[in-house]
PDB file of C-alpha atoms and ligand atoms in Angstrom:
ATOM      1  CA  MET A   7       2.571 -25.010  -3.972  1.00 50.00           C
ATOM      2  CA  ALA A   8       1.689 -21.360  -3.570  1.00 54.00           C
ATOM      3  CA  THR A   9      -0.864 -20.068  -5.997  1.00 82.00           C
ATOM      4  CA  ASP A  10      -0.574 -16.526  -4.779  1.00 97.00           C
ATOM      5  CA  SER A  11       2.421 -14.288  -5.268  1.00 98.00           C
ATOM      6  CA  ALA A  12       3.434 -10.663  -4.941  1.00 98.00           C
ATOM      7  CA  ILE A  13       6.150  -8.339  -6.142  1.00 98.00           C
ATOM      8  CA  VAL A  14       8.144  -6.617  -3.416  1.00 98.00           C
ATOM      9  CA  ARG A  15       9.992  -3.683  -4.910  1.00 98.00           C
ATOM     10  CA  GLU A  16      13.008  -2.326  -3.073  1.00 98.00           C
ATOM     11  CA  VAL A  17      12.995   1.472  -2.964  1.00 98.00           C
ATOM     12  CA  GLY A  18      15.579   2.009  -0.224  1.00 98.00           C
ATOM     13  CA  LEU A  19      18.238   3.144  -2.678  1.00 98.00           C
ATOM     14  CA  ARG A  20      15.937   5.951  -3.754  1.00 97.00           C
ATOM     15  CA  ASP A  21      13.315   6.763  -1.139  1.00 95.00           C
ATOM     16  CA  GLY A  22      15.525   5.661   1.723  1.00 96.00           C
ATOM     17  CA  LEU A  23      18.667   7.462   0.645  1.00 96.00           C
ATOM     18  CA  GLN A  24      17.109  10.646  -0.701  1.00 93.00           C
ATOM     19  CA  ILE A  25      16.887  12.468   2.626  1.00 90.00           C
ATOM     20  CA  ILE A  26      20.126  11.046   4.031  1.00 92.00           C
ATOM     21  CA  PRO A  27      22.892  13.638   3.625  1.00 90.00           C
ATOM     22  CA  THR A  28      25.732  11.102   3.981  1.00 93.00           C
ATOM     23  CA  PHE A  29      26.779  10.029   0.497  1.00 96.00           C
ATOM     24  CA  PHE A  30      26.391   6.276   0.140  1.00 98.00           C
ATOM     25  CA  PRO A  31      29.459   5.283  -1.910  1.00 98.00           C
ATOM     26  CA  THR A  32      28.683   4.150  -5.450  1.00 98.00           C
ATOM     27  CA  PRO A  33      30.371   0.710  -5.130  1.00 98.00           C
ATOM     28  CA  ALA A  34      28.353   0.113  -1.950  1.00 98.00           C
ATOM     29  CA  LYS A  35      25.105   1.015  -3.726  1.00 98.00           C
ATOM     30  CA  ILE A  36      25.996  -1.490  -6.428  1.00 98.00           C
ATOM     31  CA  ALA A  37      26.888  -4.116  -3.826  1.00 98.00           C
ATOM     32  CA  TRP A  38      23.530  -3.498  -2.117  1.00 98.00           C
ATOM     33  CA  ILE A  39      21.647  -4.017  -5.396  1.00 98.00           C
ATOM     34  CA  GLU A  40      23.672  -7.165  -6.190  1.00 98.00           C
ATOM     35  CA  ALA A  41      23.054  -8.625  -2.737  1.00 98.00           C
ATOM     36  CA  GLU A  42      19.312  -8.011  -2.872  1.00 98.00           C
ATOM     37  CA  LEU A  43      19.103  -9.494  -6.339  1.00 98.00           C
ATOM     38  CA  ALA A  44      20.964 -12.536  -5.039  1.00 98.00           C
ATOM     39  CA  ALA A  45      18.347 -12.772  -2.270  1.00 98.00           C
ATOM     40  CA  GLY A  46      15.630 -12.790  -4.932  1.00 98.00           C
ATOM     41  CA  VAL A  47      14.603  -9.143  -5.118  1.00 98.00           C
ATOM     42  CA  ARG A  48      14.217  -8.571  -8.840  1.00 98.00           C
ATOM     43  CA  ASP A  49      12.492  -5.191  -8.789  1.00 98.00           C
ATOM     44  CA  ILE A  50      14.674  -2.394  -7.464  1.00 98.00           C
ATOM     45  CA  GLU A  51      14.277   1.347  -7.824  1.00 98.00           C
ATOM     46  CA  VAL A  52      17.971   2.070  -8.108  1.00 98.00           C
ATOM     47  CA  CYS A  53      18.129   5.875  -8.170  1.00 98.00           C
ATOM     48  CA  SER A  54      16.413   9.151  -8.917  1.00 97.00           C
ATOM     49  CA  PHE A  55      17.045  11.377 -11.915  1.00 97.00           C
ATOM     50  CA  VAL A  56      16.775  14.673 -10.101  1.00 94.00           C
ATOM     51  CA  PRO A  57      19.270  17.515 -10.620  1.00 92.00           C
ATOM     52  CA  PRO A  58      22.393  16.480  -8.616  1.00 88.00           C
ATOM     53  CA  LYS A  59      22.568  19.986  -7.132  1.00 92.00           C
ATOM     54  CA  ASN A  60      19.166  19.312  -5.499  1.00 90.00           C
ATOM     55  CA  ILE A  61      20.042  15.879  -4.140  1.00 93.00           C
ATOM     56  CA  PRO A  62      23.795  15.107  -4.288  1.00 95.00           C
ATOM     57  CA  GLN A  63      23.034  11.537  -3.142  1.00 96.00           C
ATOM     58  CA  PHE A  64      21.992  10.785  -6.749  1.00 97.00           C
ATOM     59  CA  ALA A  65      24.988  12.368  -8.473  1.00 97.00           C
ATOM     60  CA  ASP A  66      26.040   8.830  -9.444  1.00 98.00           C
ATOM     61  CA  ALA A  67      22.709   7.904 -11.078  1.00 98.00           C
ATOM     62  CA  LEU A  68      24.379   7.080 -14.393  1.00 98.00           C
ATOM     63  CA  GLU A  69      26.953   4.745 -12.843  1.00 98.00           C
ATOM     64  CA  VAL A  70      24.399   2.988 -10.658  1.00 98.00           C
ATOM     65  CA  THR A  71      22.074   2.586 -13.637  1.00 98.00           C
ATOM     66  CA  ALA A  72      24.830   1.193 -15.861  1.00 98.00           C
ATOM     67  CA  ALA A  73      25.842  -1.337 -13.199  1.00 98.00           C
ATOM     68  CA  SER A  74      22.197  -2.353 -12.660  1.00 98.00           C
ATOM     69  CA  LEU A  75      21.617  -2.895 -16.366  1.00 98.00           C
ATOM     70  CA  ALA A  76      24.514  -5.343 -16.378  1.00 98.00           C
ATOM     71  CA  MET A  77      22.884  -7.570 -13.728  1.00 98.00           C
ATOM     72  CA  PRO A  78      20.977 -10.437 -15.354  1.00 98.00           C
ATOM     73  CA  GLY A  79      17.475 -10.918 -13.984  1.00 98.00           C
ATOM     74  CA  LEU A  80      17.209  -7.481 -12.407  1.00 98.00           C
ATOM     75  CA  ARG A  81      14.335  -5.177 -13.338  1.00 98.00           C
ATOM     76  CA  PRO A  82      15.766  -1.781 -12.424  1.00 98.00           C
ATOM     77  CA  SER A  83      13.644   1.343 -12.302  1.00 98.00           C
ATOM     78  CA  ALA A  84      14.269   4.993 -11.496  1.00 98.00           C
ATOM     79  CA  LEU A  85      12.252   7.877 -10.189  1.00 97.00           C
ATOM     80  CA  VAL A  86      11.813  10.866 -12.491  1.00 96.00           C
ATOM     81  CA  PRO A  87      10.189  14.086 -11.268  1.00 93.00           C
ATOM     82  CA  ASN A  88       9.912  15.733 -14.691  1.00 94.00           C
ATOM     83  CA  LEU A  89      10.571  15.431 -18.433  1.00 96.00           C
ATOM     84  CA  LYS A  90      14.209  16.415 -18.111  1.00 97.00           C
ATOM     85  CA  GLY A  91      14.790  13.612 -15.630  1.00 97.00           C
ATOM     86  CA  ALA A  92      12.950  11.202 -17.918  1.00 98.00           C
ATOM     87  CA  GLN A  93      15.153  12.206 -20.845  1.00 98.00           C
ATOM     88  CA  ARG A  94      18.279  11.513 -18.799  1.00 98.00           C
ATOM     89  CA  ALA A  95      16.891   8.202 -17.535  1.00 98.00           C
ATOM     90  CA  VAL A  96      15.830   7.013 -20.984  1.00 98.00           C
ATOM     91  CA  ALA A  97      19.215   8.006 -22.430  1.00 98.00           C
ATOM     92  CA  ALA A  98      20.840   5.969 -19.655  1.00 98.00           C
ATOM     93  CA  GLY A  99      18.782   2.934 -20.671  1.00 98.00           C
ATOM     94  CA  VAL A 100      16.458   2.702 -17.647  1.00 98.00           C
ATOM     95  CA  PRO A 101      13.673   0.298 -18.687  1.00 98.00           C
ATOM     96  CA  GLU A 102      11.066   1.566 -16.196  1.00 98.00           C
ATOM     97  CA  LEU A 103      10.383   5.098 -15.004  1.00 98.00           C
ATOM     98  CA  HIS A 104       8.449   6.088 -11.912  1.00 98.00           C
ATOM     99  CA  PHE A 105       6.978   9.498 -12.562  1.00 97.00           C
ATOM    100  CA  VAL A 106       5.800  11.088  -9.362  1.00 95.00           C
ATOM    101  CA  LEU A 107       3.154  13.740  -8.973  1.00 94.00           C
ATOM    102  CA  SER A 108       1.265  14.780  -5.877  1.00 94.00           C
ATOM    103  CA  VAL A 109      -2.485  14.715  -5.582  1.00 94.00           C
ATOM    104  CA  SER A 110      -2.107  17.607  -3.166  1.00 91.00           C
ATOM    105  CA  GLU A 111      -1.536  20.783  -5.158  1.00 92.00           C
ATOM    106  CA  GLU A 112       0.427  22.359  -2.299  1.00 90.00           C
ATOM    107  CA  HIS A 113       2.712  19.336  -1.991  1.00 90.00           C
ATOM    108  CA  ASN A 114       3.315  19.181  -5.732  1.00 89.00           C
ATOM    109  CA  LEU A 115       4.278  22.853  -5.833  1.00 92.00           C
ATOM    110  CA  ARG A 116       6.759  22.332  -3.029  1.00 89.00           C
ATOM    111  CA  ASN A 117       8.076  18.979  -4.256  1.00 85.00           C
ATOM    112  CA  VAL A 118       8.466  19.564  -7.998  1.00 86.00           C
ATOM    113  CA  GLN A 119       7.658  23.306  -8.332  1.00 90.00           C
ATOM    114  CA  ARG A 120       4.690  22.685 -10.599  1.00 91.00           C
ATOM    115  CA  THR A 121       0.924  22.667 -10.308  1.00 93.00           C
ATOM    116  CA  THR A 122      -0.639  19.214 -10.486  1.00 92.00           C
ATOM    117  CA  GLN A 123      -1.997  20.090 -13.946  1.00 93.00           C
ATOM    118  CA  GLN A 124       1.497  21.073 -15.126  1.00 94.00           C
ATOM    119  CA  SER A 125       2.797  17.730 -13.870  1.00 94.00           C
ATOM    120  CA  ILE A 126       0.061  15.908 -15.777  1.00 96.00           C
ATOM    121  CA  ASP A 127       0.985  17.737 -18.976  1.00 96.00           C
ATOM    122  CA  GLU A 128       4.596  16.807 -18.374  1.00 97.00           C
ATOM    123  CA  PHE A 129       3.598  13.198 -17.669  1.00 98.00           C
ATOM    124  CA  ARG A 130       2.038  13.007 -21.152  1.00 98.00           C
ATOM    125  CA  ALA A 131       5.329  14.203 -22.656  1.00 98.00           C
ATOM    126  CA  VAL A 132       7.209  11.592 -20.606  1.00 98.00           C
ATOM    127  CA  LEU A 133       4.878   8.863 -21.870  1.00 98.00           C
ATOM    128  CA  GLU A 134       5.392   9.969 -25.459  1.00 98.00           C
ATOM    129  CA  LEU A 135       9.153   9.898 -25.030  1.00 98.00           C
ATOM    130  CA  ALA A 136       9.181   6.563 -23.203  1.00 98.00           C
ATOM    131  CA  HIS A 137       6.750   4.719 -25.431  1.00 98.00           C
ATOM    132  CA  SER A 138       8.373   5.905 -28.671  1.00 98.00           C
ATOM    133  CA  GLN A 139      11.702   4.265 -27.851  1.00 98.00           C
ATOM    134  CA  PRO A 140      12.759   1.287 -30.025  1.00 97.00           C
ATOM    135  CA  THR A 141      12.204  -0.821 -26.924  1.00 97.00           C
ATOM    136  CA  PRO A 142       9.339   0.986 -25.187  1.00 98.00           C
ATOM    137  CA  VAL A 143      10.160   2.136 -21.681  1.00 98.00           C
ATOM    138  CA  ARG A 144       7.546   1.363 -19.043  1.00 98.00           C
ATOM    139  CA  VAL A 145       6.156   4.283 -17.083  1.00 98.00           C
ATOM    140  CA  SER A 146       4.510   4.018 -13.699  1.00 98.00           C
ATOM    141  CA  ALA A 147       2.459   6.960 -12.489  1.00 98.00           C
ATOM    142  CA  ALA A 148       2.993   7.425  -8.783  1.00 97.00           C
ATOM    143  CA  LEU A 149       0.351   9.537  -7.092  1.00 97.00           C
ATOM    144  CA  ALA A 150       2.031  10.956  -3.998  1.00 95.00           C
ATOM    145  CA  THR A 151       0.093  12.193  -0.954  1.00 94.00           C
ATOM    146  CA  ALA A 152      -2.798   9.955  -2.084  1.00 96.00           C
ATOM    147  CA  LEU A 153      -3.771   9.288   1.544  1.00 96.00           C
ATOM    148  CA  GLY A 154      -2.891  12.546   3.239  1.00 94.00           C
ATOM    149  CA  CYS A 155      -0.575  15.529   3.050  1.00 91.00           C
ATOM    150  CA  THR A 156       1.536  17.332   5.659  1.00 89.00           C
ATOM    151  CA  ILE A 157       0.631  20.673   4.076  1.00 89.00           C
ATOM    152  CA  ALA A 158      -2.996  20.222   3.008  1.00 90.00           C
ATOM    153  CA  GLY A 159      -3.975  17.624   5.635  1.00 92.00           C
ATOM    154  CA  GLN A 160      -6.758  15.377   4.403  1.00 94.00           C
ATOM    155  CA  VAL A 161      -6.826  14.539   0.691  1.00 94.00           C
ATOM    156  CA  ASP A 162     -10.139  13.973  -1.091  1.00 96.00           C
ATOM    157  CA  PRO A 163     -10.322  10.304  -2.203  1.00 97.00           C
ATOM    158  CA  GLY A 164     -12.512  11.380  -5.122  1.00 97.00           C
ATOM    159  CA  ARG A 165      -9.695  13.574  -6.388  1.00 96.00           C
ATOM    160  CA  VAL A 166      -7.235  10.666  -6.095  1.00 97.00           C
ATOM    161  CA  ILE A 167      -9.457   8.422  -8.204  1.00 98.00           C
ATOM    162  CA  GLU A 168     -10.068  11.229 -10.691  1.00 97.00           C
ATOM    163  CA  LEU A 169      -6.314  11.721 -11.151  1.00 97.00           C
ATOM    164  CA  ALA A 170      -5.789   7.964 -11.316  1.00 98.00           C
ATOM    165  CA  HIS A 171      -8.186   7.843 -14.263  1.00 98.00           C
ATOM    166  CA  VAL A 172      -6.365  10.741 -15.930  1.00 98.00           C
ATOM    167  CA  VAL A 173      -2.936   9.073 -15.751  1.00 98.00           C
ATOM    168  CA  VAL A 174      -4.234   5.654 -16.779  1.00 98.00           C
ATOM    169  CA  ASP A 175      -6.213   7.156 -19.676  1.00 98.00           C
ATOM    170  CA  ALA A 176      -3.010   8.966 -20.691  1.00 98.00           C
ATOM    171  CA  GLY A 177      -1.287   5.586 -21.030  1.00 98.00           C
ATOM    172  CA  ALA A 178       0.470   4.811 -17.750  1.00 98.00           C
ATOM    173  CA  ASP A 179       1.748   1.219 -17.573  1.00 98.00           C
ATOM    174  CA  GLU A 180       1.228   1.073 -13.800  1.00 98.00           C
ATOM    175  CA  LEU A 181      -0.581   3.105 -11.189  1.00 98.00           C
ATOM    176  CA  SER A 182       1.020   3.556  -7.792  1.00 98.00           C
ATOM    177  CA  LEU A 183      -0.789   5.087  -4.853  1.00 98.00           C
ATOM    178  CA  ALA A 184       1.523   6.454  -2.192  1.00 97.00           C
ATOM    179  CA  ASP A 185       1.039   7.370   1.438  1.00 96.00           C
ATOM    180  CA  THR A 186       4.044   9.652   1.155  1.00 92.00           C
ATOM    181  CA  VAL A 187       3.859  11.033   4.683  1.00 91.00           C
ATOM    182  CA  GLY A 188       2.488   8.073   6.638  1.00 94.00           C
ATOM    183  CA  TYR A 189      -0.963   9.476   7.390  1.00 95.00           C
ATOM    184  CA  ALA A 190      -3.044   6.491   6.275  1.00 97.00           C
ATOM    185  CA  ASN A 191      -4.981   3.969   8.348  1.00 98.00           C
ATOM    186  CA  PRO A 192      -5.953   0.473   7.180  1.00 98.00           C
ATOM    187  CA  ALA A 193      -9.694   1.217   6.788  1.00 98.00           C
ATOM    188  CA  GLN A 194      -8.882   4.203   4.593  1.00 98.00           C
ATOM    189  CA  VAL A 195      -6.379   2.145   2.596  1.00 98.00           C
ATOM    190  CA  ARG A 196      -8.879  -0.661   2.098  1.00 98.00           C
ATOM    191  CA  ALA A 197     -11.533   1.738   0.792  1.00 98.00           C
ATOM    192  CA  MET A 198      -9.115   3.558  -1.506  1.00 98.00           C
ATOM    193  CA  PHE A 199      -7.498   0.458  -2.993  1.00 98.00           C
ATOM    194  CA  ASP A 200     -10.817  -1.384  -3.314  1.00 98.00           C
ATOM    195  CA  ARG A 201     -12.100   1.472  -5.428  1.00 98.00           C
ATOM    196  CA  ALA A 202      -8.898   1.828  -7.454  1.00 98.00           C
ATOM    197  CA  GLN A 203      -8.815  -1.911  -8.054  1.00 98.00           C
ATOM    198  CA  ARG A 204     -12.480  -1.995  -9.084  1.00 98.00           C
ATOM    199  CA  GLU A 205     -12.252   0.955 -11.457  1.00 98.00           C
ATOM    200  CA  LEU A 206      -8.724   0.563 -12.841  1.00 98.00           C
ATOM    201  CA  GLY A 207      -7.327  -2.813 -11.773  1.00 97.00           C
ATOM    202  CA  GLY A 208      -8.449  -4.426 -15.006  1.00 97.00           C
ATOM    203  CA  ARG A 209      -6.447  -1.925 -17.040  1.00 98.00           C
ATOM    204  CA  VAL A 210      -3.129  -1.539 -15.203  1.00 98.00           C
ATOM    205  CA  PRO A 211      -1.317  -3.186 -12.310  1.00 98.00           C
ATOM    206  CA  ILE A 212      -1.688  -1.123  -9.127  1.00 98.00           C
ATOM    207  CA  ALA A 213       1.149  -0.710  -6.653  1.00 98.00           C
ATOM    208  CA  ALA A 214       1.055   0.381  -3.019  1.00 98.00           C
ATOM    209  CA  HIS A 215       3.676   2.602  -1.395  1.00 98.00           C
ATOM    210  CA  PHE A 216       3.540   3.082   2.361  1.00 97.00           C
ATOM    211  CA  HIS A 217       5.615   4.909   4.913  1.00 96.00           C
ATOM    212  CA  ASP A 218       5.681   3.736   8.503  1.00 95.00           C
ATOM    213  CA  THR A 219       5.872   7.243   9.959  1.00 93.00           C
ATOM    214  CA  ARG A 220       3.107   6.548  12.482  1.00 93.00           C
ATOM    215  CA  GLY A 221       3.520   2.815  12.871  1.00 95.00           C
ATOM    216  CA  LEU A 222       0.686   1.703  10.592  1.00 98.00           C
ATOM    217  CA  GLY A 223       2.762   0.835   7.541  1.00 98.00           C
ATOM    218  CA  LEU A 224       2.446  -2.962   7.645  1.00 98.00           C
ATOM    219  CA  ALA A 225      -1.205  -2.791   8.690  1.00 98.00           C
ATOM    220  CA  ASN A 226      -1.772  -0.626   5.635  1.00 98.00           C
ATOM    221  CA  ALA A 227       0.106  -3.096   3.430  1.00 98.00           C
ATOM    222  CA  TYR A 228      -2.128  -5.855   4.760  1.00 98.00           C
ATOM    223  CA  ALA A 229      -5.224  -3.789   3.992  1.00 98.00           C
ATOM    224  CA  ALA A 230      -3.979  -3.207   0.443  1.00 98.00           C
ATOM    225  CA  ALA A 231      -3.235  -6.921   0.075  1.00 98.00           C
ATOM    226  CA  GLU A 232      -6.795  -7.672   1.158  1.00 98.00           C
ATOM    227  CA  ALA A 233      -7.964  -5.326  -1.610  1.00 98.00           C
ATOM    228  CA  GLY A 234      -6.033  -7.504  -4.058  1.00 98.00           C
ATOM    229  CA  ILE A 235      -2.867  -5.430  -4.430  1.00 98.00           C
ATOM    230  CA  ARG A 236       0.207  -7.516  -5.246  1.00 98.00           C
ATOM    231  CA  ILE A 237       2.918  -4.915  -5.833  1.00 98.00           C
ATOM    232  CA  PHE A 238       4.475  -3.278  -2.779  1.00 98.00           C
ATOM    233  CA  ASP A 239       7.294  -0.796  -2.343  1.00 98.00           C
ATOM    234  CA  ALA A 240       9.510  -1.135   0.731  1.00 98.00           C
ATOM    235  CA  SER A 241      12.944  -0.094   2.011  1.00 98.00           C
ATOM    236  CA  LEU A 242      15.562  -2.354   3.506  1.00 98.00           C
ATOM    237  CA  ALA A 243      15.773  -1.576   7.241  1.00 97.00           C
ATOM    238  CA  GLY A 244      12.990   0.979   6.734  1.00 96.00           C
ATOM    239  CA  LEU A 245      15.678   3.379   5.692  1.00 94.00           C
ATOM    240  CA  GLY A 246      14.892   7.022   5.255  1.00 83.00           C
ATOM    241  CA  GLY A 247      12.344   9.092   7.023  1.00 75.00           C
ATOM    242  CA  CYS A 248      10.163  12.067   6.677  1.00 67.00           C
ATOM    243  CA  PRO A 249      11.604  15.586   6.383  1.00 67.00           C
ATOM    244  CA  TYR A 250       8.572  16.908   8.290  1.00 64.00           C
ATOM    245  CA  ALA A 251       8.769  14.403  11.133  1.00 65.00           C
ATOM    246  CA  PRO A 252      12.282  14.229  12.580  1.00 68.00           C
ATOM    247  CA  GLY A 253      13.091  10.807  14.003  1.00 68.00           C
ATOM    248  CA  ALA A 254      10.233   9.120  12.168  1.00 71.00           C
ATOM    249  CA  SER A 255      10.943   5.925  10.254  1.00 76.00           C
ATOM    250  CA  GLY A 256      10.859   5.723   6.483  1.00 92.00           C
ATOM    251  CA  ASN A 257       9.176   3.248   4.176  1.00 96.00           C
ATOM    252  CA  ILE A 258       7.797  -0.019   5.449  1.00 98.00           C
ATOM    253  CA  VAL A 259      10.626  -2.460   6.113  1.00 98.00           C
ATOM    254  CA  THR A 260      11.319  -4.801   3.187  1.00 98.00           C
ATOM    255  CA  GLU A 261      12.308  -7.711   5.455  1.00 98.00           C
ATOM    256  CA  ASP A 262       9.190  -7.401   7.631  1.00 98.00           C
ATOM    257  CA  LEU A 263       6.946  -7.082   4.581  1.00 98.00           C
ATOM    258  CA  VAL A 264       8.472 -10.211   3.033  1.00 98.00           C
ATOM    259  CA  PHE A 265       7.956 -12.029   6.336  1.00 98.00           C
ATOM    260  CA  MET A 266       4.316 -10.931   6.522  1.00 98.00           C
ATOM    261  CA  LEU A 267       3.489 -11.892   2.950  1.00 98.00           C
ATOM    262  CA  GLU A 268       5.322 -15.219   3.092  1.00 98.00           C
ATOM    263  CA  SER A 269       3.650 -16.082   6.407  1.00 97.00           C
ATOM    264  CA  MET A 270       0.296 -15.407   4.764  1.00 97.00           C
ATOM    265  CA  GLY A 271       1.131 -17.813   1.936  1.00 97.00           C
ATOM    266  CA  ILE A 272       1.867 -15.069  -0.592  1.00 98.00           C
ATOM    267  CA  ALA A 273       5.139 -15.988  -2.302  1.00 98.00           C
ATOM    268  CA  THR A 274       7.644 -13.206  -2.973  1.00 98.00           C
ATOM    269  CA  GLY A 275      10.492 -15.249  -4.427  1.00 98.00           C
ATOM    270  CA  ILE A 276      12.752 -13.606  -1.850  1.00 98.00           C
ATOM    271  CA  ASP A 277      14.894 -15.565   0.590  1.00 98.00           C
ATOM    272  CA  LEU A 278      14.192 -13.897   3.937  1.00 98.00           C
ATOM    273  CA  GLY A 279      17.434 -15.006   5.580  1.00 98.00           C
ATOM    274  CA  ARG A 280      19.597 -13.727   2.747  1.00 98.00           C
ATOM    275  CA  LEU A 281      17.606 -10.496   2.627  1.00 98.00           C
ATOM    276  CA  VAL A 282      18.224  -9.815   6.305  1.00 98.00           C
ATOM    277  CA  GLU A 283      21.958 -10.265   5.693  1.00 98.00           C
ATOM    278  CA  VAL A 284      21.944  -7.379   3.205  1.00 98.00           C
ATOM    279  CA  ARG A 285      21.360  -4.994   6.130  1.00 98.00           C
ATOM    280  CA  ARG A 286      25.057  -5.324   6.897  1.00 98.00           C
ATOM    281  CA  ILE A 287      25.908  -3.272   3.769  1.00 98.00           C
ATOM    282  CA  VAL A 288      23.621  -0.475   4.953  1.00 98.00           C
ATOM    283  CA  ALA A 289      24.949  -0.610   8.508  1.00 97.00           C
ATOM    284  CA  GLU A 290      28.561  -0.423   7.349  1.00 98.00           C
ATOM    285  CA  ASN A 291      27.982   2.580   5.129  1.00 97.00           C
ATOM    286  CA  LEU A 292      25.532   4.508   7.313  1.00 96.00           C
ATOM    287  CA  PRO A 293      26.760   3.815  10.850  1.00 95.00           C
ATOM    288  CA  ASP A 294      24.848   6.788  12.286  1.00 91.00           C
ATOM    289  CA  GLU A 295      21.535   6.026  10.603  1.00 92.00           C
ATOM    290  CA  ALA A 296      18.681   4.325  12.482  1.00 91.00           C
ATOM    291  CA  MET A 297      17.793   0.910  11.109  1.00 94.00           C
ATOM    292  CA  TYR A 298      14.288  -0.430  11.608  1.00 95.00           C
ATOM    293  CA  GLY A 299      12.746  -3.856  11.301  1.00 97.00           C
ATOM    294  CA  GLN A 300      11.559  -6.478  13.744  1.00 97.00           C
ATOM    295  CA  ILE A 301      12.277  -9.705  11.900  1.00 98.00           C
ATOM    296  CA  ALA A 302      16.004  -8.864  11.810  1.00 98.00           C
ATOM    297  CA  LYS A 303      15.942  -8.503  15.604  1.00 97.00           C
ATOM    298  CA  ALA A 304      13.622 -11.336  16.578  1.00 98.00           C
ATOM    299  CA  GLY A 305      14.257 -13.851  13.820  1.00 97.00           C
ATOM    300  CA  PRO A 306      11.493 -15.876  12.191  1.00 96.00           C
ATOM    301  CA  PRO A 307       9.180 -17.974  14.370  1.00 97.00           C
ATOM    302  CA  LYS A 308       9.990 -21.631  15.006  1.00 96.00           C
ATOM    303  CA  GLY A 309       8.769 -23.730  12.111  1.00 95.00           C
ATOM    304  CA  PHE A 310       8.477 -20.753   9.767  1.00 96.00           C
ATOM    305  CA  ALA A 311       8.491 -21.831   6.150  1.00 95.00           C
ATOM    306  CA  GLN A 312       8.441 -19.565   3.122  1.00 96.00           C
ATOM    307  CA  ALA A 313       5.555 -19.858   0.684  1.00 93.00           C
ATOM    308  CA  ALA A 314       6.615 -22.315  -1.992  1.00 78.00           C
TER     309      ALA A 314
HETATM  310 ZN1   ZN B   3       7.967   7.395  -0.420  1.00 56.74          ZN
END
């Protein structure tokens, strides 16, 4: 019996779809969520509450949220970039918000048109709103560009930890450190997550969010796992990409991550075979989009058994 387990959180419906201009039909989004839940994926970031004029892909956030809330056993979450988005998400009944702010000032200004300090002030307002609900809404603080930035380049790890303390002190229910642009290497990840885990791991769960832009995504996930991290974001088929690196892959591939963790004896509760089958829904609805992932191509090794 496995004594070690991890949460694999599907973010393909948000991070994967957000830069894809083709609208993924609402019933197909719902079918995708249902199929992953049936495969054992209980944590799914189902949409983003950004203004629909900015990202039309999320114009159906309310419908997707409502359908997700009706699925027993699912723990749906949504990304919110600001208080307005949080208000819409809370009104829609989303039980967990992922509030994103960039450690890199330049990236934050470009991404959410606010200084990092303005985002922190707004995060406090989001927490107040979320935690004052009759059933308190969980809020994860996602620190984007925590391991590098396409505009600023290197990001000071000391600043990351400083901001991590600020958001946890403010009352965040989870801390997520994100390599938004795929700059990180495993040694850097190990050092960063070791420190975060040591200083804050006793207070909040810490999640890791990696992009595979430069091919080090799974190596980085392994490094984070070695630092004791047990919550990982990933996208089915590695959907998505990086607006600054045309042709680059998106998040780490959910199927490959599940394979890696299960092979290492870390149980995910996800049936790998059924998960791989969900790719069909993506392929049918995004025929022109590149799909990544090795386990779907090669199949599991002979004798492979999932962690019990
Ligand atoms: Zn991301």
